[in-house]
Amino acid sequence: MTVRRDFQEPPRSRPDLVIGREDLFTSARDQLGRGGSVLLHGPAGIGKSTVLRALAADYGGAARTVLRCSATESESHLPFLALADLFGLVLDEVSGRMPAAQRTALESALTGRGESTLQRDGLALRLAVLSALRALAEKGPVLVVADDLQWLDAASAELLGFAARRLGGTPVQMLSAVRTEGQEYDRHLRASPPDTLAVRLGPLTRAQVSALLDHRGYTPLSRSTVRDIHRTSGGNPLFALELGRALAESPARPRPGEPLPVPTSLRALVLSRLEMLSDEARRTLLVASAGARPTLALLHAAGREHAEAETAHAAALGLLATETEGPAVRFAHPLISAALYAEAPAQERRAVHAALSTAASDPIERARHLALATTGTDPEVAARLAEAAALARDRGAPSVAASLGLLAARHTPADSTPGPDERRLQAAEDAITAGEADLARDIARDVLTRATVPAERVRAWMVVIEAAGQALGEVDAVFPQVLADAGDDPGLLALVHYQLAWRGLVVEGDFAEARQEAAHAAELAARGADRRTELMALSFQASTETLMGHPDAPATVKRALREPQDPYVACHHNGAGSARFRWLIMSDQLPEARATITPLLREVRRRGMVESEVHFLRFLADTELRSGHCGRALDLARESLRLARDSGIGEGASAMLTSLAEASAGDVDRALALAREAADHAEVDGDQMYLSRALAALGYAQLVAGDPTGAVRSLRRVRELEQGLGINDPARGRWHGDLAEALVRVGEPGEAQDVIDTARVHALRLGRQSVLAVLDRAEALVRAARGEHEAALVRLASVQDRLGRLGYGLEEARAAFALARLRARAAASPRSGTAALPGVASYDEAARLFRRCRALPWLRQVDAAVAAGPAPAEPAAAAPPVALDALEGLASMERQVASLVMEGATNREIAARLFISVKTVEATLTRVYRKLGIRSRVDIVRLAAGRRTT
């Protein structure tokens, strides 16, 4: 496929960011940093020139001399042109340092004087290029940057290859790019230095295409449109950008079921070869381009009698891929099919669809082709499309159902029952299920411009709210309107109050309000005989009560699981199955939780419920992580994150869980980045609930990374957030042990004990055995910091055994690690009384358990501890700047706040230094006043002054 030079994007508009090429960019840059050379290769438009320029800009500064050439097809017949590009500006610098014969030959080749040729001056020219490079390299490293090697004139290519093979240890590197359309790149590699790394650029993923389009400013494009762009472009960034630009500039969007319009700039790339086909062969290919899964049998059924010969000729021209197995007719690139369809007149396209409407064997395909062959409204066609949409829904293809539903609406007469808007709303609900929230929102808002029936308006508003996802704050203004539309209808009001329950949780961060709204929604739904909404509301109420540690949670879960059940609710990520899963996993029933979530994941995959799949992958990953199957958890979490980014659903939650998995089994730096990304998502969405989860993941990652100060900062904020949210169950976030451990490491065992004592009260009340064990592990570290080594050793040994019996493999390994470190410290201490015990400093058990979990970051910590020898004692609690006797009875946080008041710090300054809110400072000071029997911060300052004068 040839890209015209005048079509290519000017260098100044290329982004500095190499989107989707980060890994190969790093690999190529490392190769250049080692003194090697790089050859980039791949098909036209795949981004070779972008990467080449970025590498040259990034690494070029390390070279004294940078030589550049970039060839074009139209100039490839001109001998020595690339050579002139490379050496024209440095000829004066090198000509005096080479023999006369070489200098004459090179000057003749570069200037065109003297009629130099490879046949006549071959050896002299070859040696001249080699000498010129060596002369430049004597003054410093040389980088040769050559783009589009395939268009290099033959003479220049031969001379460069000769020199490259003979440079040896000379500091000359080559950075080049060559187009390969399926053929081997070996001949170009042979013309490169021996240490050249060949890097192939492949197609971008859908998420990368989306990022590229966003970076270029094509943000109005919906995710469904981006999906079509990715499919049509085949992941080729140049093609994707041209399609995105054309769509962004076009006022009209393609109708449902139709391929994307292909701009003229891209059609010219692929349609020139069609001129070599007969009209009949071209029509056969048009039928293939309109079919979803074209085969020779389908082409015959559609009336193409000579399909075999015509497709064979098209394959010989490179328009079709040659299939070694199977009957499929596949285009060499999706763009060929799209361009062929776009080029055909509308009447011819309708004729093709009419033929396929009877030839296709699948009823869904037949209905789609019938719709595209029909103009205007037709109730029979609309009914067939609605039936096909229902069939697609049952098959687990909600995206197809949405497309068919929109086609059905287009062909539905205005006075029909069901009407066109009712079918549009069904299509919008299918789009929500498929994860195409932006498409669903656009459909619903379109319906709201016309709808007057309350039921239709409320249904449309529900789609708008659902499409907002976690960003419910963005649709806050909707609720008064939808309440007005619902009137006094209990069924409609139930839908609204169910969403108000979510708003109370996500926007207000108020679990009590969320629980009350959910219960009210369930009651309204029961009065309105809406069993689906009743079950969804009960499930939400049960989940909220579980997270709150409310005593009614088990009973509400049972109510949500009572018959009759609704199949949709049964497998929905906010349905009764999910509510039961949350209750099980927080109750330490890990095998039962896994057994609950696994079939749910299987079912939502069958139904094509993308959002539920994202969440269930995350739930299963969480279960595996707690069970100590860290490698499996990391795989599931990464899969959830890929799907979340691809669909734009649940990105923050999936990033949060993937951060936990990365910190446990993968890359700690990536864990830190993902946790911050999750926190940013929650901050932007105004989602207090997931903000606390993201910060808990960040604190854990900081702890694993060896940054206890950062962990304390993050986890203190989690503590503050959850107190405000009314979350009392420590099994919800399981951050308390990490905060206590980090506090011990920074010398705050008093505050650590406060965290442990507070969490233990709720864990005992709710029977959270694994949480109690982790708190006991943290308390052992507190005791060790206070010098109670024997008691700490006994506590840790007990904790390790308890966590093992509960099935928490990673926590068991962490207890073994803490035990090994404490034993090592005790063995090294002459006062411990344990120095003579054999093998007390062994880390073997901790290493074995971490290996079993595949907890690589933790295993590296064990290796580091072994290499470092006996661990130093944990730092003792730092004394406050003014150690008043009166402050000794205060909790750690209270002492810190009081000490900073003594230094003259304002409440805002205290909040900034301790990474807490001003409101928390005020509440803490109130407790200080009460305990010290004083009335204001002035009294604290007076106490400090009195102490200093004594």
Short mmCIF file of N, CA and C in Angstrom, two decimals, residues 364-468:
data_model
loop_
_atom_site.label_atom_id
_atom_site.label_comp_id
_atom_site.label_asym_id
_atom_site.label_seq_id
_atom_site.Cartn_x
_atom_site.Cartn_y
_atom_site.Cartn_z
N ILE A 364 -30.23 -12.93 12.20
CA ILE A 364 -29.81 -11.57 12.56
C ILE A 364 -29.22 -10.87 11.35
N GLU A 365 -28.37 -11.57 10.60
CA GLU A 365 -27.77 -10.99 9.40
C GLU A 365 -28.82 -10.69 8.34
N ARG A 366 -29.77 -11.61 8.19
CA ARG A 366 -30.83 -11.38 7.19
C ARG A 366 -31.61 -10.12 7.52
N ALA A 367 -31.94 -9.95 8.80
CA ALA A 367 -32.71 -8.76 9.21
C ALA A 367 -31.89 -7.48 8.98
N ARG A 368 -30.62 -7.52 9.30
CA ARG A 368 -29.78 -6.33 9.11
C ARG A 368 -29.71 -5.94 7.65
N HIS A 369 -29.51 -6.91 6.78
CA HIS A 369 -29.42 -6.60 5.34
C HIS A 369 -30.77 -6.11 4.81
N LEU A 370 -31.86 -6.68 5.31
CA LEU A 370 -33.18 -6.23 4.88
C LEU A 370 -33.37 -4.76 5.24
N ALA A 371 -32.94 -4.37 6.43
CA ALA A 371 -33.07 -2.97 6.85
C ALA A 371 -32.26 -2.05 5.96
N LEU A 372 -31.04 -2.45 5.64
CA LEU A 372 -30.16 -1.60 4.84
C LEU A 372 -30.57 -1.57 3.37
N ALA A 373 -31.43 -2.51 2.99
CA ALA A 373 -31.94 -2.52 1.61
C ALA A 373 -33.25 -1.75 1.49
N THR A 374 -33.81 -1.34 2.63
CA THR A 374 -35.14 -0.72 2.64
C THR A 374 -35.02 0.77 2.95
N THR A 375 -35.79 1.57 2.25
CA THR A 375 -35.85 3.01 2.54
C THR A 375 -37.20 3.33 3.15
N GLY A 376 -37.24 4.30 4.05
CA GLY A 376 -38.49 4.71 4.67
C GLY A 376 -38.95 3.76 5.75
N THR A 377 -40.14 4.04 6.32
CA THR A 377 -40.66 3.21 7.40
C THR A 377 -41.37 1.99 6.81
N ASP A 378 -41.30 0.90 7.55
CA ASP A 378 -41.94 -0.34 7.14
C ASP A 378 -42.16 -1.18 8.40
N PRO A 379 -43.41 -1.31 8.87
CA PRO A 379 -43.66 -2.01 10.14
C PRO A 379 -43.20 -3.46 10.14
N GLU A 380 -43.28 -4.12 8.98
CA GLU A 380 -42.84 -5.52 8.92
C GLU A 380 -41.33 -5.63 9.09
N VAL A 381 -40.62 -4.76 8.38
CA VAL A 381 -39.16 -4.74 8.52
C VAL A 381 -38.78 -4.39 9.95
N ALA A 382 -39.45 -3.40 10.55
CA ALA A 382 -39.16 -3.00 11.93
C ALA A 382 -39.38 -4.17 12.89
N ALA A 383 -40.47 -4.92 12.70
CA ALA A 383 -40.75 -6.05 13.57
C ALA A 383 -39.67 -7.12 13.46
N ARG A 384 -39.22 -7.40 12.22
CA ARG A 384 -38.15 -8.40 12.04
C ARG A 384 -36.86 -7.93 12.70
N LEU A 385 -36.59 -6.65 12.63
CA LEU A 385 -35.38 -6.13 13.26
C LEU A 385 -35.48 -6.21 14.78
N ALA A 386 -36.65 -5.93 15.34
CA ALA A 386 -36.83 -6.03 16.79
C ALA A 386 -36.65 -7.47 17.25
N GLU A 387 -37.17 -8.42 16.47
CA GLU A 387 -36.98 -9.84 16.79
C GLU A 387 -35.49 -10.21 16.73
N ALA A 388 -34.81 -9.70 15.71
CA ALA A 388 -33.38 -9.98 15.59
C ALA A 388 -32.61 -9.38 16.76
N ALA A 389 -33.00 -8.19 17.21
CA ALA A 389 -32.35 -7.56 18.35
C ALA A 389 -32.53 -8.41 19.61
N ALA A 390 -33.74 -8.94 19.80
CA ALA A 390 -34.00 -9.80 20.96
C ALA A 390 -33.14 -11.06 20.88
N LEU A 391 -33.00 -11.61 19.68
CA LEU A 391 -32.17 -12.81 19.50
C LEU A 391 -30.71 -12.49 19.81
N ALA A 392 -30.23 -11.35 19.34
CA ALA A 392 -28.85 -10.95 19.63
C ALA A 392 -28.65 -10.76 21.13
N ARG A 393 -29.66 -10.19 21.79
CA ARG A 393 -29.58 -9.99 23.24
C ARG A 393 -29.45 -11.34 23.95
N ASP A 394 -30.26 -12.32 23.53
CA ASP A 394 -30.21 -13.65 24.13
C ASP A 394 -28.89 -14.36 23.85
N ARG A 395 -28.28 -14.04 22.72
CA ARG A 395 -27.00 -14.67 22.37
C ARG A 395 -25.82 -14.02 23.09
N GLY A 396 -26.07 -12.95 23.84
CA GLY A 396 -24.98 -12.28 24.52
C GLY A 396 -24.26 -11.29 23.65
N ALA A 397 -24.99 -10.66 22.72
CA ALA A 397 -24.39 -9.65 21.84
C ALA A 397 -25.19 -8.36 21.97
N PRO A 398 -25.15 -7.69 23.15
CA PRO A 398 -25.96 -6.48 23.33
C PRO A 398 -25.57 -5.34 22.41
N SER A 399 -24.31 -5.28 21.99
CA SER A 399 -23.90 -4.22 21.07
C SER A 399 -24.61 -4.39 19.73
N VAL A 400 -24.70 -5.64 19.25
CA VAL A 400 -25.43 -5.92 18.02
C VAL A 400 -26.91 -5.62 18.22
N ALA A 401 -27.43 -5.98 19.40
CA ALA A 401 -28.85 -5.71 19.69
C ALA A 401 -29.13 -4.21 19.65
N ALA A 402 -28.23 -3.41 20.17
CA ALA A 402 -28.42 -1.95 20.14
C ALA A 402 -28.45 -1.43 18.71
N SER A 403 -27.55 -1.92 17.87
CA SER A 403 -27.50 -1.50 16.48
C SER A 403 -28.79 -1.89 15.74
N LEU A 404 -29.24 -3.12 15.98
CA LEU A 404 -30.47 -3.58 15.34
C LEU A 404 -31.68 -2.81 15.87
N GLY A 405 -31.67 -2.49 17.16
CA GLY A 405 -32.77 -1.73 17.74
C GLY A 405 -32.89 -0.34 17.13
N LEU A 406 -31.75 0.29 16.87
CA LEU A 406 -31.79 1.60 16.22
C LEU A 406 -32.31 1.49 14.79
N LEU A 407 -31.92 0.43 14.10
CA LEU A 407 -32.46 0.20 12.76
C LEU A 407 -33.97 -0.01 12.82
N ALA A 408 -34.42 -0.79 13.82
CA ALA A 408 -35.85 -1.03 13.98
C ALA A 408 -36.59 0.28 14.22
N ALA A 409 -36.02 1.15 15.06
CA ALA A 409 -36.66 2.44 15.33
C ALA A 409 -36.75 3.28 14.07
N ARG A 410 -35.72 3.24 13.24
CA ARG A 410 -35.72 4.04 12.03
C ARG A 410 -36.82 3.60 11.06
N HIS A 411 -37.13 2.32 11.06
CA HIS A 411 -38.15 1.80 10.14
C HIS A 411 -39.53 1.70 10.79
N THR A 412 -39.69 2.12 12.04
CA THR A 412 -40.96 2.03 12.74
C THR A 412 -41.81 3.27 12.46
N PRO A 413 -43.03 3.12 11.98
CA PRO A 413 -43.92 4.28 11.79
C PRO A 413 -44.21 4.97 13.12
N ALA A 414 -44.45 6.26 13.08
CA ALA A 414 -44.64 7.06 14.29
C ALA A 414 -45.83 6.61 15.11
N ASP A 415 -46.89 6.08 14.46
CA ASP A 415 -48.11 5.71 15.18
C ASP A 415 -48.15 4.23 15.55
N SER A 416 -47.02 3.54 15.46
CA SER A 416 -46.99 2.10 15.77
C SER A 416 -46.90 1.87 17.27
N THR A 417 -47.24 0.65 17.66
CA THR A 417 -47.05 0.19 19.03
C THR A 417 -46.28 -1.13 19.00
N PRO A 418 -45.09 -1.20 19.57
CA PRO A 418 -44.37 -0.12 20.24
C PRO A 418 -43.89 0.94 19.24
N GLY A 419 -43.72 2.16 19.73
CA GLY A 419 -43.33 3.26 18.87
C GLY A 419 -41.82 3.32 18.68
N PRO A 420 -41.37 4.20 17.80
CA PRO A 420 -39.94 4.30 17.51
C PRO A 420 -39.10 4.69 18.73
N ASP A 421 -39.63 5.58 19.59
CA ASP A 421 -38.84 5.99 20.76
C ASP A 421 -38.72 4.86 21.78
N GLU A 422 -39.76 4.05 21.90
CA GLU A 422 -39.66 2.91 22.82
C GLU A 422 -38.56 1.95 22.35
N ARG A 423 -38.47 1.77 21.03
CA ARG A 423 -37.41 0.90 20.51
C ARG A 423 -36.03 1.56 20.65
N ARG A 424 -35.99 2.86 20.55
CA ARG A 424 -34.72 3.55 20.77
C ARG A 424 -34.26 3.37 22.22
N LEU A 425 -35.19 3.46 23.16
CA LEU A 425 -34.82 3.30 24.56
C LEU A 425 -34.34 1.88 24.85
N GLN A 426 -34.95 0.90 24.22
CA GLN A 426 -34.45 -0.47 24.37
C GLN A 426 -33.03 -0.59 23.82
N ALA A 427 -32.79 0.08 22.69
CA ALA A 427 -31.44 0.09 22.11
C ALA A 427 -30.45 0.77 23.06
N ALA A 428 -30.89 1.85 23.72
CA ALA A 428 -30.02 2.54 24.67
C ALA A 428 -29.68 1.64 25.85
N GLU A 429 -30.67 0.90 26.33
CA GLU A 429 -30.41 -0.02 27.45
C GLU A 429 -29.49 -1.15 27.03
N ASP A 430 -29.62 -1.61 25.79
CA ASP A 430 -28.68 -2.62 25.28
C ASP A 430 -27.27 -2.04 25.18
N ALA A 431 -27.18 -0.78 24.78
CA ALA A 431 -25.86 -0.14 24.69
C ALA A 431 -25.22 -0.02 26.06
N ILE A 432 -26.01 0.29 27.10
CA ILE A 432 -25.48 0.32 28.46
C ILE A 432 -24.91 -1.05 28.83
N THR A 433 -25.66 -2.10 28.54
CA THR A 433 -25.20 -3.46 28.84
C THR A 433 -23.90 -3.78 28.12
N ALA A 434 -23.77 -3.29 26.89
CA ALA A 434 -22.59 -3.56 26.08
C ALA A 434 -21.41 -2.67 26.46
N GLY A 435 -21.61 -1.75 27.39
CA GLY A 435 -20.52 -0.87 27.79
C GLY A 435 -20.36 0.35 26.90
N GLU A 436 -21.37 0.65 26.07
CA GLU A 436 -21.28 1.80 25.18
C GLU A 436 -22.12 2.93 25.77
N ALA A 437 -21.60 3.48 26.87
CA ALA A 437 -22.37 4.46 27.64
C ALA A 437 -22.63 5.73 26.86
N ASP A 438 -21.66 6.16 26.07
CA ASP A 438 -21.85 7.41 25.34
C ASP A 438 -22.93 7.29 24.28
N LEU A 439 -22.99 6.14 23.60
CA LEU A 439 -24.05 5.91 22.62
C LEU A 439 -25.41 5.89 23.32
N ALA A 440 -25.48 5.21 24.47
CA ALA A 440 -26.74 5.13 25.21
C ALA A 440 -27.20 6.52 25.64
N ARG A 441 -26.28 7.33 26.13
CA ARG A 441 -26.63 8.67 26.58
C ARG A 441 -27.15 9.53 25.42
N ASP A 442 -26.50 9.41 24.26
CA ASP A 442 -26.93 10.20 23.10
C ASP A 442 -28.34 9.80 22.67
N ILE A 443 -28.62 8.50 22.68
CA ILE A 443 -29.96 8.03 22.30
C ILE A 443 -31.00 8.57 23.28
N ALA A 444 -30.70 8.45 24.57
CA ALA A 444 -31.68 8.87 25.59
C ALA A 444 -31.95 10.37 25.51
N ARG A 445 -30.92 11.16 25.34
CA ARG A 445 -31.12 12.61 25.27
C ARG A 445 -31.90 12.98 24.01
N ASP A 446 -31.71 12.24 22.94
CA ASP A 446 -32.50 12.47 21.73
C ASP A 446 -33.97 12.17 21.99
N VAL A 447 -34.25 11.08 22.70
CA VAL A 447 -35.64 10.74 23.02
C VAL A 447 -36.26 11.81 23.90
N LEU A 448 -35.49 12.34 24.84
CA LEU A 448 -36.03 13.35 25.77
C LEU A 448 -36.43 14.64 25.07
N THR A 449 -35.90 14.89 23.89
CA THR A 449 -36.30 16.11 23.16
C THR A 449 -37.73 16.00 22.64
N ARG A 450 -38.27 14.77 22.57
CA ARG A 450 -39.61 14.58 22.00
C ARG A 450 -40.61 13.98 22.98
N ALA A 451 -40.13 13.10 23.88
CA ALA A 451 -41.03 12.27 24.69
C ALA A 451 -41.88 13.12 25.63
N THR A 452 -43.15 12.74 25.75
CA THR A 452 -44.07 13.41 26.67
C THR A 452 -44.65 12.42 27.68
N VAL A 453 -44.60 11.13 27.37
CA VAL A 453 -45.13 10.09 28.26
C VAL A 453 -44.21 9.95 29.47
N PRO A 454 -44.70 10.06 30.70
CA PRO A 454 -43.83 9.98 31.88
C PRO A 454 -42.95 8.74 31.92
N ALA A 455 -43.53 7.58 31.58
CA ALA A 455 -42.75 6.34 31.65
C ALA A 455 -41.55 6.39 30.71
N GLU A 456 -41.75 6.92 29.51
CA GLU A 456 -40.65 7.01 28.55
C GLU A 456 -39.61 8.03 29.02
N ARG A 457 -40.06 9.13 29.58
CA ARG A 457 -39.12 10.15 30.04
C ARG A 457 -38.28 9.64 31.22
N VAL A 458 -38.93 8.98 32.16
CA VAL A 458 -38.18 8.44 33.31
C VAL A 458 -37.19 7.37 32.83
N ARG A 459 -37.66 6.54 31.92
CA ARG A 459 -36.76 5.50 31.39
C ARG A 459 -35.55 6.12 30.70
N ALA A 460 -35.78 7.19 29.96
CA ALA A 460 -34.66 7.87 29.29
C ALA A 460 -33.72 8.52 30.32
N TRP A 461 -34.29 9.14 31.36
CA TRP A 461 -33.45 9.73 32.40
C TRP A 461 -32.62 8.67 33.09
N MET A 462 -33.19 7.47 33.29
CA MET A 462 -32.43 6.39 33.93
C MET A 462 -31.19 6.02 33.09
N VAL A 463 -31.34 6.03 31.77
CA VAL A 463 -30.21 5.75 30.90
C VAL A 463 -29.15 6.84 31.05
N VAL A 464 -29.58 8.10 31.10
CA VAL A 464 -28.63 9.21 31.27
C VAL A 464 -27.86 9.05 32.57
N ILE A 465 -28.55 8.70 33.64
CA ILE A 465 -27.90 8.53 34.95
C ILE A 465 -26.96 7.33 34.92
N GLU A 466 -27.43 6.20 34.37
CA GLU A 466 -26.57 5.00 34.28
C GLU A 466 -25.32 5.28 33.47
N ALA A 467 -25.47 6.07 32.40
CA ALA A 467 -24.33 6.36 31.53
C ALA A 467 -23.27 7.19 32.23
N ALA A 468 -23.64 7.90 33.30
CA ALA A 468 -22.67 8.71 34.03
C ALA A 468 -21.71 7.87 34.84
#
